[in-house]
XYZ file of C-alpha atoms in Angstrom:
505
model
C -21.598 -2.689 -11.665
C -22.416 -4.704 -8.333
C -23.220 -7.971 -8.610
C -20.801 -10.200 -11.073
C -22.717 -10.540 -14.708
C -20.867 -14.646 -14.993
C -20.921 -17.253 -13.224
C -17.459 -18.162 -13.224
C -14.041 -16.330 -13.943
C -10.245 -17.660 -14.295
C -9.644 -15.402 -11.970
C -11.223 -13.415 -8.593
C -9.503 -11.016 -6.825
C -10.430 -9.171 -3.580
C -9.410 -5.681 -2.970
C -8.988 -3.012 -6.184
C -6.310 -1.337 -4.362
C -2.553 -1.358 -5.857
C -1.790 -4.555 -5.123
C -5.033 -6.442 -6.383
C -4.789 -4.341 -9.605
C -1.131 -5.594 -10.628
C -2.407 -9.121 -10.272
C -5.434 -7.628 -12.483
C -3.010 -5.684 -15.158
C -0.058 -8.899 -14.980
C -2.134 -11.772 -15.922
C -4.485 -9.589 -18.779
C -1.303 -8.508 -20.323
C 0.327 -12.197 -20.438
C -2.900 -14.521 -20.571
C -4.979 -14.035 -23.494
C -8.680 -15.741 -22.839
C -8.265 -14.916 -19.143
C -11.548 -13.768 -17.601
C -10.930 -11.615 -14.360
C -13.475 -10.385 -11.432
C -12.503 -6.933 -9.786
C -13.836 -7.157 -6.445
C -14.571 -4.432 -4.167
C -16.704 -3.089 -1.368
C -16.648 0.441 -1.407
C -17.903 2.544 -4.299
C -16.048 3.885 -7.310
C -15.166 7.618 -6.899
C -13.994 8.766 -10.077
C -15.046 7.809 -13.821
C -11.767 6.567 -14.238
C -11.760 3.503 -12.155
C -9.534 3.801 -9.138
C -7.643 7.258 -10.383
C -6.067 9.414 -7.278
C -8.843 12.072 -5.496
C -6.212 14.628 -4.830
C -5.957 15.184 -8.845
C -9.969 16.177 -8.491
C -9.613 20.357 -9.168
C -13.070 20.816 -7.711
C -12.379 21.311 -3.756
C -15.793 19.869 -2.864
C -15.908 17.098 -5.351
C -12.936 15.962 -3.659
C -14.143 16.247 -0.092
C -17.244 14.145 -1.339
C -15.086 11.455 -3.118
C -13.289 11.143 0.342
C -16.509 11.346 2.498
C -17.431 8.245 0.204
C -14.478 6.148 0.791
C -14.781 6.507 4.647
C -17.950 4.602 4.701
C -19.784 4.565 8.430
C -17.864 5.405 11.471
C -15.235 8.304 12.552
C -13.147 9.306 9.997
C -9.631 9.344 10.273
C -7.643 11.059 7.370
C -9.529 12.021 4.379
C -10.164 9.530 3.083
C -10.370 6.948 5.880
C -12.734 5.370 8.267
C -10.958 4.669 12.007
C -11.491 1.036 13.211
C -11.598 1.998 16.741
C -9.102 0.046 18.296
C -7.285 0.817 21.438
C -3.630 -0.730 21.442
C -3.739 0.635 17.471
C -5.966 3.834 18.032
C -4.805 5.851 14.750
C -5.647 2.615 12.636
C -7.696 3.213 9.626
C -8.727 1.495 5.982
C -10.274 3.317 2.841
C -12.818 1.239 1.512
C -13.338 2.260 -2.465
C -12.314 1.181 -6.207
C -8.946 1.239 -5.744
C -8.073 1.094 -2.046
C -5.356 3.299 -0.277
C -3.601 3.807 -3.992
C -6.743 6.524 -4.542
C -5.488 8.982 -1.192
C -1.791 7.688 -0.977
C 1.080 10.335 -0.510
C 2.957 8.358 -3.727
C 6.217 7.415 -1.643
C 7.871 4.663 -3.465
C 11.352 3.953 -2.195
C 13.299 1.008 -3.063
C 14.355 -1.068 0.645
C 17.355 -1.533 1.982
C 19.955 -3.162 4.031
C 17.805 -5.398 6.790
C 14.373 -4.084 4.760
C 15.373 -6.777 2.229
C 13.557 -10.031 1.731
C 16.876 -12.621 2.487
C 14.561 -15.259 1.050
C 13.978 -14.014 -2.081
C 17.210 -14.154 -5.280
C 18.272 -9.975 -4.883
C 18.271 -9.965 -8.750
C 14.692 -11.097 -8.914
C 13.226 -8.637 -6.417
C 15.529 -5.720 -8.376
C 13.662 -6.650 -11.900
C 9.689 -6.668 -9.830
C 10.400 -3.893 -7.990
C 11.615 -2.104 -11.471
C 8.507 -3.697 -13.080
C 6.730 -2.106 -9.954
C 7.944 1.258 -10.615
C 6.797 1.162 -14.510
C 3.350 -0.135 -13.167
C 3.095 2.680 -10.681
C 4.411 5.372 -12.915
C 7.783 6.285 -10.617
C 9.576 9.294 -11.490
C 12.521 9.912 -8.822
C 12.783 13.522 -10.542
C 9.455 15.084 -10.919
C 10.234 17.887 -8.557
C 13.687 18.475 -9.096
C 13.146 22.085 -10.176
C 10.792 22.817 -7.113
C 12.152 26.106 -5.679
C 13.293 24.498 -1.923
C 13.938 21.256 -3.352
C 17.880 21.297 -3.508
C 18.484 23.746 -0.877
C 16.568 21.089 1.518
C 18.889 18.206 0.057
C 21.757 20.005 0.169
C 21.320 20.799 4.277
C 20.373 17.054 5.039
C 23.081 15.658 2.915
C 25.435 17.566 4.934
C 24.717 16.437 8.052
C 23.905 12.512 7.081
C 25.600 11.505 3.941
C 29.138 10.643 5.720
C 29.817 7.077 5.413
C 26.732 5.658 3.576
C 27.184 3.888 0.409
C 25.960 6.211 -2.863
C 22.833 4.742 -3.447
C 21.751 4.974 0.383
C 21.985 8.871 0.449
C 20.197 11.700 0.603
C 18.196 11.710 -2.730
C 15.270 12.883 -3.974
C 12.053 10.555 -3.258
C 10.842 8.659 -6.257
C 7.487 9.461 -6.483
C 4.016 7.816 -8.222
C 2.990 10.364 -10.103
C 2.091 10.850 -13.944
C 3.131 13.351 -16.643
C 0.939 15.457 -18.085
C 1.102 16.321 -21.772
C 1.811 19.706 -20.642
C 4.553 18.793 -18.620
C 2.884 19.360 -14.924
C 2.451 16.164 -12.405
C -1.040 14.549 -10.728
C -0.343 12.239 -8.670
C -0.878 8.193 -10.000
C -3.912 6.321 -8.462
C -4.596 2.670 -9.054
C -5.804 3.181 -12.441
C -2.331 3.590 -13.681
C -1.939 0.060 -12.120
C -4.850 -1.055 -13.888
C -3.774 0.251 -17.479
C -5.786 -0.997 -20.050
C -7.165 -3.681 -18.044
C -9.623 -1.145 -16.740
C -11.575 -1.225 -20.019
C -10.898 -4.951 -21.195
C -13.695 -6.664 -22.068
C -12.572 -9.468 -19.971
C -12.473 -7.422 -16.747
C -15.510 -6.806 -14.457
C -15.130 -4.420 -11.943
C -17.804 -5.136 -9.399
C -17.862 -2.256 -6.465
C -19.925 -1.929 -3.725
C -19.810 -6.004 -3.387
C -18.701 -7.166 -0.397
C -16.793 -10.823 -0.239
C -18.177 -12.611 2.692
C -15.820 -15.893 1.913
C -13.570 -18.235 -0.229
C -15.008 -21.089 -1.181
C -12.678 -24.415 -0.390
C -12.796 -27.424 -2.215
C -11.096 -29.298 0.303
C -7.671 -27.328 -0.374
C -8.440 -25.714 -3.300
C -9.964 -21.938 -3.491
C -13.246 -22.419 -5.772
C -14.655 -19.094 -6.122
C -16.204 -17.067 -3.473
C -19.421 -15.926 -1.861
C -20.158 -12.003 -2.579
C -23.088 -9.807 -1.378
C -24.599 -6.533 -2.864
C -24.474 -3.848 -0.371
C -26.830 -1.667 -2.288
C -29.804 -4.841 -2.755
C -28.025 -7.348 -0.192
C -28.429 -10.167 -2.287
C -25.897 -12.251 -2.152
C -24.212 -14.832 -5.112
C -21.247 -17.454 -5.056
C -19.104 -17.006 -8.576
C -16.721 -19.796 -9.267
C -12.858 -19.430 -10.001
C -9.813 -21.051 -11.125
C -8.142 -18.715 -8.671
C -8.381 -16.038 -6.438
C -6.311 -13.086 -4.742
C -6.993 -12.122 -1.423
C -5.663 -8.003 -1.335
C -8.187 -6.680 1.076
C -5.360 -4.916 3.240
C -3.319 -5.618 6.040
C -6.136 -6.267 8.507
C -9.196 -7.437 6.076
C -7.355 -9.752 4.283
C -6.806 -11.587 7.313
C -10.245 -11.678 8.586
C -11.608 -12.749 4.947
C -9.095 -15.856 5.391
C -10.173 -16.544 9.070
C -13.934 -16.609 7.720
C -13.116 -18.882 5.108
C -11.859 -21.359 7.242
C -8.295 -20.952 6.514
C -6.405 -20.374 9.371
C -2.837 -21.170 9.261
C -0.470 -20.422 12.789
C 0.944 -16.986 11.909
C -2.733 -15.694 10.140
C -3.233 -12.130 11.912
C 0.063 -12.576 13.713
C 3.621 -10.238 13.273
C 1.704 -7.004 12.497
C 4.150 -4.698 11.362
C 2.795 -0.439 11.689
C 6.036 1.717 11.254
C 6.435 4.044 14.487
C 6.289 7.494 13.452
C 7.961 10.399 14.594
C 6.932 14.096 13.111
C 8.461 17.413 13.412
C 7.997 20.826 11.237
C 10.605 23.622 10.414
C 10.499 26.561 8.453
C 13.217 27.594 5.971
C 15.424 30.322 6.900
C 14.374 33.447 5.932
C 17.212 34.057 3.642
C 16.447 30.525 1.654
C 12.874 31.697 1.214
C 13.894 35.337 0.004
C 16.049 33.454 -2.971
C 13.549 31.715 -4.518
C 10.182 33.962 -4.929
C 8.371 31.623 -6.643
C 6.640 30.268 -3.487
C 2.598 30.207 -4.246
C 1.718 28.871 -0.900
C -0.585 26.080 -3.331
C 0.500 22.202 -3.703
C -2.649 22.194 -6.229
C -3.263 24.304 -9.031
C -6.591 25.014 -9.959
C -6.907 22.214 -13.057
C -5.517 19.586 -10.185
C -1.680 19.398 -11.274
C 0.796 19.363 -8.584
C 2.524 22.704 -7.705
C 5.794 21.525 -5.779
C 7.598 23.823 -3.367
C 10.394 22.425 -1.846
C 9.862 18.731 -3.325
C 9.868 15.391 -1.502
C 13.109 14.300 0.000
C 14.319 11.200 1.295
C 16.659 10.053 3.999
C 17.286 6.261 3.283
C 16.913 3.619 6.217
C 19.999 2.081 6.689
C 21.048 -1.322 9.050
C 22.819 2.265 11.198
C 19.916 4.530 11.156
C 17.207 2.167 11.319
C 14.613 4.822 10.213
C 13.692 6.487 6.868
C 13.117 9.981 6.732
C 10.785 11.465 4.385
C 11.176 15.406 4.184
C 8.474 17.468 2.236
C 6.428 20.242 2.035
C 3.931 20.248 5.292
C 1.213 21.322 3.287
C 1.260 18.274 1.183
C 1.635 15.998 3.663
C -1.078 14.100 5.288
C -0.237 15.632 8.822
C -1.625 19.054 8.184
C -0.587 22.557 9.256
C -1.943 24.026 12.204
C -3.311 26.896 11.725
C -2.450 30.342 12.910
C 1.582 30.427 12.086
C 1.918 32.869 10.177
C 3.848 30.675 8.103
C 3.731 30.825 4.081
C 2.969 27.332 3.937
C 5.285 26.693 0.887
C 8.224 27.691 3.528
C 7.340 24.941 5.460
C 8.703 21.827 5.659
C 7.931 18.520 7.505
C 10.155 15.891 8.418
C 8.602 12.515 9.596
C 10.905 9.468 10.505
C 9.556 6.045 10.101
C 11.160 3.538 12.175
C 11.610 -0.183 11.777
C 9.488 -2.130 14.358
C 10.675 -5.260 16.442
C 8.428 -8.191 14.648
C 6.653 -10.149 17.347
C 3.848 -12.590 16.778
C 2.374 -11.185 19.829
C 1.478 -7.754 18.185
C -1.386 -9.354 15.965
C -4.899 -9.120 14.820
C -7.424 -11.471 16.939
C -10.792 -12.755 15.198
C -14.132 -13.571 17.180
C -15.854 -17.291 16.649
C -18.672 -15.003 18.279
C -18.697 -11.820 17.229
C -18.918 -10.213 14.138
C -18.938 -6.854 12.640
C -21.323 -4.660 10.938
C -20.846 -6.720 7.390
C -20.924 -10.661 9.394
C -17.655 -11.326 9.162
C -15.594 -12.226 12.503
C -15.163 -9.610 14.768
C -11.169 -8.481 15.110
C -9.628 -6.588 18.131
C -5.861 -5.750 17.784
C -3.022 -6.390 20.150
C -0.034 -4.103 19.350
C 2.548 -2.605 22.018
C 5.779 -0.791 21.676
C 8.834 -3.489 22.881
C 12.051 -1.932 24.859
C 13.751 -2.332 21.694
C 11.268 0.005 19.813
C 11.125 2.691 22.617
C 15.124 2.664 22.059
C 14.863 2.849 18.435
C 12.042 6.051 18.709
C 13.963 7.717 21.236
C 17.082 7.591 18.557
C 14.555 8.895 16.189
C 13.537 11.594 17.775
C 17.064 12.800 18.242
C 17.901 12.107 14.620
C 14.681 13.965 13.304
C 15.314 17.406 15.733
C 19.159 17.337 13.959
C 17.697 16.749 10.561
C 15.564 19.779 11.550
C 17.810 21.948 13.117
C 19.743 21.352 9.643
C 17.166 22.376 7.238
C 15.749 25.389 9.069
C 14.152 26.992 12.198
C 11.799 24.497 14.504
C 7.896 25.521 14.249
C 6.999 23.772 17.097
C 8.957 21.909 20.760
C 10.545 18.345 20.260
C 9.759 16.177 17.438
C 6.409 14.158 18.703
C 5.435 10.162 18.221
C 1.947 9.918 16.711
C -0.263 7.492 17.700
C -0.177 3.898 16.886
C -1.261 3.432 13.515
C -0.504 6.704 11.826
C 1.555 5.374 9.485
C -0.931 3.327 7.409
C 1.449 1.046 6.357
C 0.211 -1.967 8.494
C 2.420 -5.264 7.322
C 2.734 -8.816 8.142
C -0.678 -10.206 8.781
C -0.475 -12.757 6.078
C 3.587 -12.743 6.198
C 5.170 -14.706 3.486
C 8.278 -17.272 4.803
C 10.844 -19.540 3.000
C 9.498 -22.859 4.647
C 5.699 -23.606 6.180
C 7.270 -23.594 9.569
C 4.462 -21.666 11.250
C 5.879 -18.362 11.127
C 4.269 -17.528 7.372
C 0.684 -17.723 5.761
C 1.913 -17.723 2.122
C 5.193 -18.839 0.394
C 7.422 -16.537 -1.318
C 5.307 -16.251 -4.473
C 2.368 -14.957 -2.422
C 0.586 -18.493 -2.281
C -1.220 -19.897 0.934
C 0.219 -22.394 2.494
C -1.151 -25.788 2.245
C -3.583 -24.396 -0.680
C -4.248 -24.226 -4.307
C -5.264 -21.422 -6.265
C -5.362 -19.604 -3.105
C -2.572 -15.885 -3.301
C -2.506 -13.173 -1.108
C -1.522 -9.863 -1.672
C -0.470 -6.205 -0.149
C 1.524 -4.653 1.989
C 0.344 -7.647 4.900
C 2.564 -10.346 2.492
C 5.878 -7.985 3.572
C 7.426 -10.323 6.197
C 10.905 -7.710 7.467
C 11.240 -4.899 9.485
C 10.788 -1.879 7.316
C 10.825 1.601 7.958
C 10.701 2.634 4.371
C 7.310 3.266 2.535
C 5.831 -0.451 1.424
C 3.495 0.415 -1.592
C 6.822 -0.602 -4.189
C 7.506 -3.436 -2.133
C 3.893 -4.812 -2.181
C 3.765 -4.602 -5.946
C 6.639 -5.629 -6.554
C 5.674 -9.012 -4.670
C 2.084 -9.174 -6.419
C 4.177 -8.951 -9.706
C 6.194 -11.934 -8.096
C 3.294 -13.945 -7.725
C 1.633 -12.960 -10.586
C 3.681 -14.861 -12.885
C 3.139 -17.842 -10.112
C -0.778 -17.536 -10.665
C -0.009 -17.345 -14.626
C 1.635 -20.780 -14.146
C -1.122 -22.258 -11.990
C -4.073 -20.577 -14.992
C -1.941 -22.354 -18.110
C -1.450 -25.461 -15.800
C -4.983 -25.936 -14.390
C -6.372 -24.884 -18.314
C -4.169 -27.807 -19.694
C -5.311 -30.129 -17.357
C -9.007 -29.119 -18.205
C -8.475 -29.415 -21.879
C -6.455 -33.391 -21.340
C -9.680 -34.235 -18.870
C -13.196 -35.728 -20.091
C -16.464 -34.939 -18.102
C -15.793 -38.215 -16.298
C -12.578 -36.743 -14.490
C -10.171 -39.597 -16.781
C -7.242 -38.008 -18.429
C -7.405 -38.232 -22.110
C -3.811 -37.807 -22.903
């Protein structure tokens, strides 16, 4: 559907992506009468409603599904339009029914050490980010039996495990991906987020619709103003409440249009520095295990694994996580002409924690605008001393993870550009206090607003290096059961309340 069929919903929520979806899939499962609007502007690319493109067998049904979700302008990865800005030039958005969570790599690794939100009680972020894993299918063994898989843990263990506490050691990566009945793997997409909410009644999924603002009642979100971008026309659907999860830089500039523009909106953007390097296994390793196909899909879609994902935990010591997998399924692709069974291959890319400024932020026009209307944005972002020290460290630590595992395929270990990581944080940064240095509280709600939540990875207010997807949901589950609260409250005072605004009882 496009346009929105009611009028009004208890619920609107921008952005289908993981995030927006657990807010979706929370409040259907614990509010009964609940009527919720699925907002987003890109279309849907699979008949299940935000389901993962890499688990499409057909090769160019799956190119066109990514094609789709780039929308106008250069594409980046598949998958993803560039936004064509300098200081960030690798920065990129999907825009489709279900956001990143339909081309992700399925990383989910718990934080740790300074990762951790101080703010928040440790054994209520340990049961949402265990709820998060059950919403986004996590299995931390899927590819245990891959052929590489332990040889490749094995080798890194050796060389990092000394001194770190058990659970901060070499392990496999927990992954997002979902069991088939016979036993094989496809990666999980937001749909698995969505659950059964996809199909309830009570849920319309409106793509291709574009939000162009929140409405404000004074300080109180009201519903929002949406336009058609296959007719144009454009509607304004009331709400009880609505959830901002546009992503890290959109969510922002929907806020900024809507007149809500607290101090630290756009401000401490967060994009992991990213250091890649490729080995292949020794030739001995590869001659044990012949079961290399040189495939990460088979041909009905299910994931073939070769030497697995594995995961070198960030630690306050090593302030970088290390994420170790076969190259040819990760999103930085092989070049060509190696000679190199790909399934022999391995890539190692460190993720460092950056040094939070509110000078690395996203800026919004009172002139400009963009192709859609809304504000023009330009990005500031720049590399401190202390994050040159920290990549240079990096770099060292990800050639001696290398040299570990197997034979260098290339020179040193190289920094991609700014914005490679996708996992842009911090632009609506939640904060114990409204001192300035937060948009939203720790339950995800704006400042100085009611009925007003944002939500993704731009709520995630610390220095990760790890891979934020978990995180994110585990925080929309957070304030999920805060927008429950404020549904039952504002529904009570509705029901006590006669058409003349005077409480009845």
């Amino acid at each position: 559907m496009s346009l929105p069929t009611r009028p009004s919903y208890d619920l609107v929520v921008v952005g289908s992506g993981p995030t927006g979806s657990t807010y979706v899939r929370e409040i259907c499962e614990r509010h009964p009468t609940a009527r919720v609007l699925l907002l987003d502007a890109g279309p849907r690319l699979t008949d299940r409603p935000g389901a993962h493109v890499k688990n499409i067998p057909d090769p160019d049904e799956r190119a066109r599904a990514q094609r789709a979700a780039e929308g106008p302008g250069p594409a980046g990865r598949p998958g993803t339009r560039l936004l064509g800005t300098p200081d960030l030039p690798a920065a990129a958005v999907s825009t489709n029914v279900g956001g990143m969570g339909a081309h992700w790599t399925g990383a989910c690794p718990r934080p740790g050490d300074g990762e951790r939100i101080g703010f928040i009680p440790a054994d209520e972020m340990e049961a949402d980010l265990t709820r998060a894993e059950e919403l986004l299918h996590v299995d931390p063994h899927a590819f245990d039996a891959a052929p590489f898989a332990q040889e490749v843990r094995d080798r890194l263990s050796a060389l990092v495990d000394a001194g770190r506490p058990a659970h901060r050691r070499v392990a496999p990566m927990p992954l997002a991906v979902t069991a088939r009945p016979d036993g094989a793997h496809a990666w999980s997409g937001t749909d698995v987020v969505l659950g059964p909410a996809a199909h309830d009644e009570r849920v319309d999924i409106a793509d291709r619709c574009l939000c162009l603002r929140v409405v404000m009642d004074g300080d109180t979100a009201a519903g929002v103003v949406v336009r058609d971008l296959v007719t144009g026309e454009e509607t304004g659907v009331a709400a009880r409440a609505v959830v901002v999860a546009a992503d890290a830089l959109r969510t922002p500039q929907l806020l900024y249009a809507s007149g809500v523009r607290p101090p630290a909106l756009g401000r401490y953007l967060n994009d992991q520095p990213q250091i890649v390097h490729a080995v292949r296994l020794p030739d001995e390793v590869v001659a044990a295990h012949r079961a290399v196909t040189g495939r990460t899909r088979d041909e009905d879609g299910a994931i073939v694994p070769q030497s697995g994902v594995s995961w070198v935990p960030y630690t306050d010591a090593h302030p970088f996580h290390g994420q170790v997998m076969q190259l040819d399924a990760s999103p930085v692709p092989l070049a060509e002409g190696t000679g190199v069974a790909p399934g022999a291959v391995v890539g190692l890319g460190w993720f460092c924690a950056k040094d939070i400024t509110p000078d690395d932020r996203v800026e919004f026009s009172d002139t400009e605008t963009d192709v859609h209307g809304l504000p023009g944005l330009r990005v500031h972002y720049r590399h401190t001393d202390a994050d040159l020290a920290v990549i240079e460290r990096a770099k060292r630590a990800v050639a001696e993870a290398g040299a570990a595992v197997g034979v260098p395929l290339d020179g040193s270990p190289v920094l991609l550009p700014a914005g490679s990581s996708l996992h842009y944080q911090g632009t609506t940064r939640m904060s114990p206090a409204d001192d300035g240095t937060g948009v939203c509280d720790s339950h995800s709600r704006v400042w100085n607003t009611r009925g007003l939540w944002v939500a993704g990875n731009n709520v995630i207010p610390t220095a990760t290096a790890c891979n934020p997807t978990l995180t994110s949901v585990a925080l929309a589950v957070r304030g999920a059961r805060a927008l429950l609260d404020h549904l039952r409250t504002t529904a009570e005072r509705a029901r006590t309340t006669d058409p003349t605004g005077v409480r009845t009882r």
